[in-house]
Amino acid sequence: MSYQLWYWPDIPGRGEFVRLYLEAAELDYEDMARVQGADALVEDLHARQGSRPFAPPYLVDGDNCIGQTALILTYLQDREGLGSGELETDLRLVQLQMDIADLVEEVHATHHPIAPHLYYADQMDAAYEKAHHFRENRLPKYLIHFDNALSTHGGPFLLGEQWSHVDTSLFQLMEGLDYAFPNLMSSLQGHFPHLEEVQSTVPEIEGVAAYLASERRIDFNQDGIFRFYEELDQQ
Ligand SMILES: N[C@@H](CCC(=O)N[C@@H](CS)C(=O)NCC(=O)O)C(=O)O
């Protein structure tokens, strides 16, 4: 039986982290809202009551409904036998995936620092200040952390030759950062060689290559988490 992925249809967003792993592992899934639309997503979410996730993305696997990107990826890894087989290593993967989720939240906060439901135009001053701290402190701190983690097994992936959900997510993260902060990221070129290596190697995974060449892969846009606002990318 195929998995059902529910996520907003018009942005890559957090759904893309799940999609990339499903595609890398060549797992069968239906991208429900891409077919049925955003209204169907809202309706499905509200109909779930007790087992209802707080927000998309969520994955439905028979009677199981799982929300939270990092948890979905961990669930898929375990369900499909794609883990390392060592508890300590798999816990490290979850921990890094949660670090990625934290950074994704901080990226979103650069353009929506006050409230996600307010327009960017109504929180631009705060966004400007938030983005300054993000560029100067937070992003470098995270990138050093991920680059160090990647350096431990000799690459190209976190665990060496075998890719994991952390690699597919780091690829997506770097792609999103390049889109949202092109000036900043080009100034950092060469500083994080392991991240650059994973960014260029993940697209070579067979399932990912096929996916990236397909129409299922949609571009970053100004409604998503990774948005380009020139004023937030100043050096
Ligand atoms: N921590 C959750 C965050 C989920 C989330 O914020 N989803 C967004 C879309 S990317 C959403 O639809 N949020 C609606 C809301 O917060 O009310 C995760 O990593 O999956």
CSV table of C-alpha atoms and ligand atoms in Angstrom, one decimal:
chain,number,residue,atom,x,y,z
A,1,MET,CA,0.0,0.0,0.0
A,2,SER,CA,1.3,3.4,-0.8
A,3,TYR,CA,2.0,6.2,1.7
A,4,GLN,CA,-0.2,9.4,1.6
A,5,LEU,CA,1.7,12.6,2.0
A,6,TRP,CA,-0.3,15.7,2.8
A,7,TYR,CA,1.3,19.1,2.3
A,8,TRP,CA,0.4,22.5,0.8
A,9,PRO,CA,0.4,22.0,-3.0
A,10,ASP,CA,2.0,25.2,-4.2
A,11,ILE,CA,5.3,25.5,-2.2
A,12,PRO,CA,8.2,23.1,-1.6
A,13,GLY,CA,8.2,24.0,2.1
A,14,ARG,CA,8.6,21.4,4.8
A,15,GLY,CA,6.9,18.8,2.6
A,16,GLU,CA,9.9,18.8,0.3
A,17,PHE,CA,12.1,17.3,3.1
A,18,VAL,CA,9.7,14.3,3.2
A,19,ARG,CA,9.3,14.1,-0.5
A,20,LEU,CA,13.0,14.0,-1.2
A,21,TYR,CA,13.5,11.1,1.2
A,22,LEU,CA,10.5,9.2,-0.3
A,23,GLU,CA,11.9,9.8,-3.7
A,24,ALA,CA,15.5,8.9,-2.8
A,25,ALA,CA,14.3,5.6,-1.3
A,26,GLU,CA,12.0,5.1,-4.4
A,27,LEU,CA,9.0,4.6,-2.1
A,28,ASP,CA,5.5,4.6,-3.5
A,29,TYR,CA,3.4,7.6,-2.3
A,30,GLU,CA,0.5,9.8,-3.2
A,31,ASP,CA,1.0,13.5,-2.9
A,32,MET,CA,-2.6,14.1,-1.8
A,33,ALA,CA,-3.0,17.9,-2.0
A,34,ARG,CA,-1.1,18.2,-5.3
A,35,VAL,CA,-4.0,16.1,-6.7
A,36,GLN,CA,-6.9,17.2,-4.5
A,37,GLY,CA,-6.0,20.8,-3.7
A,38,ALA,CA,-5.4,22.8,-0.5
A,39,ASP,CA,-9.1,22.7,0.6
A,40,ALA,CA,-8.9,18.9,0.6
A,41,LEU,CA,-5.9,19.2,2.9
A,42,VAL,CA,-7.7,21.5,5.4
A,43,GLU,CA,-10.7,19.2,5.3
A,44,ASP,CA,-8.6,16.1,5.9
A,45,LEU,CA,-6.7,17.7,8.7
A,46,HIS,CA,-9.8,18.8,10.5
A,47,ALA,CA,-11.5,15.4,10.1
A,48,ARG,CA,-8.7,13.7,11.9
A,49,GLN,CA,-9.7,14.9,15.4
A,50,GLY,CA,-7.8,12.8,18.1
A,51,SER,CA,-4.9,11.8,15.9
A,52,ARG,CA,-4.8,15.2,14.2
A,53,PRO,CA,-1.3,16.6,13.6
A,54,PHE,CA,-0.9,20.3,14.4
A,55,ALA,CA,0.2,21.2,10.9
A,56,PRO,CA,1.3,19.8,7.6
A,57,PRO,CA,3.4,17.9,6.5
A,58,TYR,CA,1.9,14.7,7.7
A,59,LEU,CA,2.1,11.2,6.4
A,60,VAL,CA,-0.7,8.6,6.5
A,61,ASP,CA,0.3,5.0,6.5
A,62,GLY,CA,-2.9,2.9,7.0
A,63,ASP,CA,-4.1,3.6,10.5
A,64,ASN,CA,-1.0,5.7,11.4
A,65,CYS,CA,-1.0,9.4,10.9
A,66,ILE,CA,2.3,11.1,11.6
A,67,GLY,CA,3.1,14.8,11.8
A,68,GLN,CA,6.3,16.7,12.4
A,69,THR,CA,8.9,16.5,9.6
A,70,ALA,CA,11.7,14.9,11.7
A,71,LEU,CA,9.3,12.3,13.1
A,72,ILE,CA,7.9,11.4,9.6
A,73,LEU,CA,11.4,10.9,8.3
A,74,THR,CA,12.4,8.8,11.3
A,75,TYR,CA,9.2,6.8,10.9
A,76,LEU,CA,9.9,6.1,7.2
A,77,GLN,CA,13.5,5.2,8.0
A,78,ASP,CA,12.4,2.6,10.6
A,79,ARG,CA,9.4,1.3,8.7
A,80,GLU,CA,11.5,0.7,5.5
A,81,GLY,CA,14.5,-0.7,7.3
A,82,LEU,CA,16.7,2.2,6.1
A,83,GLY,CA,18.3,2.9,9.5
A,84,SER,CA,21.9,2.2,10.3
A,85,GLY,CA,21.0,-0.7,12.6
A,86,GLU,CA,22.7,1.0,15.6
A,87,LEU,CA,20.6,2.9,18.1
A,88,GLU,CA,23.3,5.4,18.9
A,89,THR,CA,23.7,6.3,15.2
A,90,ASP,CA,20.0,6.5,14.4
A,91,LEU,CA,19.5,8.7,17.4
A,92,ARG,CA,22.2,11.0,16.1
A,93,LEU,CA,20.3,11.1,12.8
A,94,VAL,CA,17.1,12.2,14.5
A,95,GLN,CA,18.9,14.7,16.5
A,96,LEU,CA,20.5,16.3,13.4
A,97,GLN,CA,17.1,16.2,11.6
A,98,MET,CA,15.6,18.1,14.5
A,99,ASP,CA,18.5,20.6,14.3
A,100,ILE,CA,17.6,21.1,10.6
A,101,ALA,CA,13.9,21.7,11.6
A,102,ASP,CA,15.0,24.3,14.1
A,103,LEU,CA,17.1,26.1,11.5
A,104,VAL,CA,14.2,25.9,9.0
A,105,GLU,CA,12.0,27.6,11.6
A,106,GLU,CA,14.7,30.4,12.0
A,107,VAL,CA,14.8,30.9,8.2
A,108,HIS,CA,11.0,31.4,8.3
A,109,ALA,CA,11.4,33.8,11.1
A,110,THR,CA,13.8,36.0,9.1
A,111,HIS,CA,10.8,37.2,7.0
A,112,HIS,CA,8.0,36.5,9.6
A,113,PRO,CA,9.6,37.4,12.9
A,114,ILE,CA,6.5,38.6,14.7
A,115,ALA,CA,3.7,36.4,13.5
A,116,PRO,CA,3.3,33.9,10.6
A,117,HIS,CA,-0.2,35.1,9.8
A,118,LEU,CA,0.8,38.8,9.3
A,119,TYR,CA,2.0,40.1,6.0
A,120,TYR,CA,5.8,40.5,5.5
A,121,ALA,CA,5.2,44.2,4.7
A,122,ASP,CA,3.7,44.6,8.2
A,123,GLN,CA,6.8,43.2,10.0
A,124,MET,CA,9.6,44.4,7.8
A,125,ASP,CA,11.5,46.4,10.4
A,126,ALA,CA,11.7,43.4,12.7
A,127,ALA,CA,12.5,41.1,9.8
A,128,TYR,CA,15.4,43.4,8.9
A,129,GLU,CA,16.8,43.1,12.4
A,130,LYS,CA,16.1,39.4,12.7
A,131,ALA,CA,17.8,38.7,9.3
A,132,HIS,CA,20.9,40.6,10.4
A,133,HIS,CA,21.4,38.4,13.5
A,134,PHE,CA,20.5,35.3,11.4
A,135,ARG,CA,23.2,36.2,8.8
A,136,GLU,CA,25.8,37.2,11.4
A,137,ASN,CA,25.4,34.6,14.1
A,138,ARG,CA,22.7,31.9,13.8
A,139,LEU,CA,23.3,30.6,10.3
A,140,PRO,CA,27.1,30.3,10.6
A,141,LYS,CA,26.7,28.5,13.9
A,142,TYR,CA,24.3,26.0,12.3
A,143,LEU,CA,26.4,25.5,9.2
A,144,ILE,CA,29.6,24.9,11.3
A,145,HIS,CA,27.6,22.3,13.3
A,146,PHE,CA,26.4,20.5,10.2
A,147,ASP,CA,29.7,20.7,8.4
A,148,ASN,CA,31.4,19.2,11.5
A,149,ALA,CA,28.9,16.4,11.7
A,150,LEU,CA,29.4,15.6,8.0
A,151,SER,CA,33.2,15.5,8.5
A,152,THR,CA,33.1,12.5,10.8
A,153,HIS,CA,32.8,9.5,8.4
A,154,GLY,CA,34.8,10.8,5.4
A,155,GLY,CA,31.8,11.6,3.2
A,156,PRO,CA,30.3,12.2,0.8
A,157,PHE,CA,27.3,11.5,3.1
A,158,LEU,CA,26.9,11.8,6.9
A,159,LEU,CA,27.5,8.1,7.4
A,160,GLY,CA,30.0,7.8,4.6
A,161,GLU,CA,28.9,6.0,1.5
A,162,GLN,CA,25.3,5.3,2.6
A,163,TRP,CA,22.9,8.2,2.4
A,164,SER,CA,20.3,9.0,5.1
A,165,HIS,CA,17.4,11.4,5.6
A,166,VAL,CA,19.9,13.9,7.1
A,167,ASP,CA,21.7,14.1,3.7
A,168,THR,CA,18.5,14.6,1.7
A,169,SER,CA,17.4,17.3,4.1
A,170,LEU,CA,20.8,19.0,4.2
A,171,PHE,CA,20.7,19.1,0.4
A,172,GLN,CA,17.3,20.8,0.5
A,173,LEU,CA,18.4,23.2,3.2
A,174,MET,CA,21.4,24.3,1.2
A,175,GLU,CA,19.3,24.7,-2.0
A,176,GLY,CA,16.8,26.8,0.0
A,177,LEU,CA,19.5,29.0,1.5
A,178,ASP,CA,21.1,29.6,-1.9
A,179,TYR,CA,17.7,30.8,-3.1
A,180,ALA,CA,16.9,33.0,-0.1
A,181,PHE,CA,20.3,34.4,0.6
A,182,PRO,CA,22.3,34.3,-2.6
A,183,ASN,CA,24.7,37.1,-1.6
A,184,LEU,CA,25.4,35.6,1.8
A,185,MET,CA,25.8,32.1,0.5
A,186,SER,CA,28.2,33.1,-2.2
A,187,SER,CA,30.3,34.9,0.3
A,188,LEU,CA,30.4,31.7,2.3
A,189,GLN,CA,31.5,29.5,-0.6
A,190,GLY,CA,34.4,27.3,0.3
A,191,HIS,CA,33.8,27.7,4.0
A,192,PHE,CA,31.7,24.5,4.4
A,193,PRO,CA,33.2,21.9,2.1
A,194,HIS,CA,31.3,18.9,3.5
A,195,LEU,CA,28.0,20.7,3.1
A,196,GLU,CA,28.9,21.6,-0.4
A,197,GLU,CA,29.9,18.0,-1.1
A,198,VAL,CA,26.5,16.7,0.2
A,199,GLN,CA,24.7,19.3,-1.8
A,200,SER,CA,26.3,18.2,-5.0
A,201,THR,CA,26.2,14.4,-4.3
A,202,VAL,CA,22.5,14.0,-3.2
A,203,PRO,CA,21.3,14.8,-6.7
A,204,GLU,CA,23.3,11.8,-7.9
A,205,ILE,CA,21.2,9.4,-5.9
A,206,GLU,CA,19.2,7.6,-8.6
A,207,GLY,CA,15.7,8.3,-7.1
A,208,VAL,CA,16.6,11.9,-6.4
A,209,ALA,CA,18.0,12.5,-9.9
A,210,ALA,CA,14.8,11.2,-11.5
A,211,TYR,CA,12.7,13.3,-9.1
A,212,LEU,CA,14.6,16.5,-9.7
A,213,ALA,CA,14.2,16.1,-13.5
A,214,SER,CA,10.4,15.5,-13.1
A,215,GLU,CA,7.6,18.0,-12.9
A,216,ARG,CA,6.9,16.9,-9.4
A,217,ARG,CA,9.8,19.1,-8.2
A,218,ILE,CA,8.6,22.6,-7.9
A,219,ASP,CA,10.8,25.7,-7.6
A,220,PHE,CA,11.2,27.8,-4.5
A,221,ASN,CA,8.8,30.8,-4.6
A,222,GLN,CA,7.8,33.8,-2.6
A,223,ASP,CA,5.1,32.0,-0.6
A,224,GLY,CA,7.4,29.4,0.9
A,225,ILE,CA,9.7,29.1,3.8
A,226,PHE,CA,12.8,30.1,1.7
A,227,ARG,CA,12.0,33.4,0.1
A,228,PHE,CA,14.3,35.9,-1.5
A,229,TYR,CA,14.0,39.5,-0.2
A,230,GLU,CA,17.0,41.5,-1.3
A,231,GLU,CA,16.9,43.7,1.8
A,232,LEU,CA,17.2,40.6,4.1
A,233,ASP,CA,20.3,39.3,2.2
A,234,GLN,CA,22.5,42.4,2.5
A,235,GLN,CA,26.1,42.0,3.4
B,1,LIG,N1,7.5,21.6,13.4
B,1,LIG,C1,6.7,21.3,12.3
B,1,LIG,C2,6.2,22.6,11.7
B,1,LIG,C3,5.0,22.4,10.8
B,1,LIG,C4,4.6,23.7,10.2
B,1,LIG,O1,4.8,24.8,10.7
B,1,LIG,N2,3.9,23.6,9.0
B,1,LIG,C5,3.5,24.8,8.3
B,1,LIG,C6,3.7,24.7,6.8
B,1,LIG,S1,5.5,24.4,6.5
B,1,LIG,C7,2.0,25.1,8.5
B,1,LIG,O2,1.2,24.8,7.7
B,1,LIG,N3,1.7,25.7,9.7
B,1,LIG,C8,0.4,26.1,10.0
B,1,LIG,C9,0.4,26.7,11.4
B,1,LIG,O3,1.4,26.8,12.1
B,1,LIG,O4,-0.7,27.0,11.8
B,1,LIG,C10,7.4,20.4,11.3
B,1,LIG,O5,8.7,20.5,11.3
B,1,LIG,O6,6.8,19.7,10.5
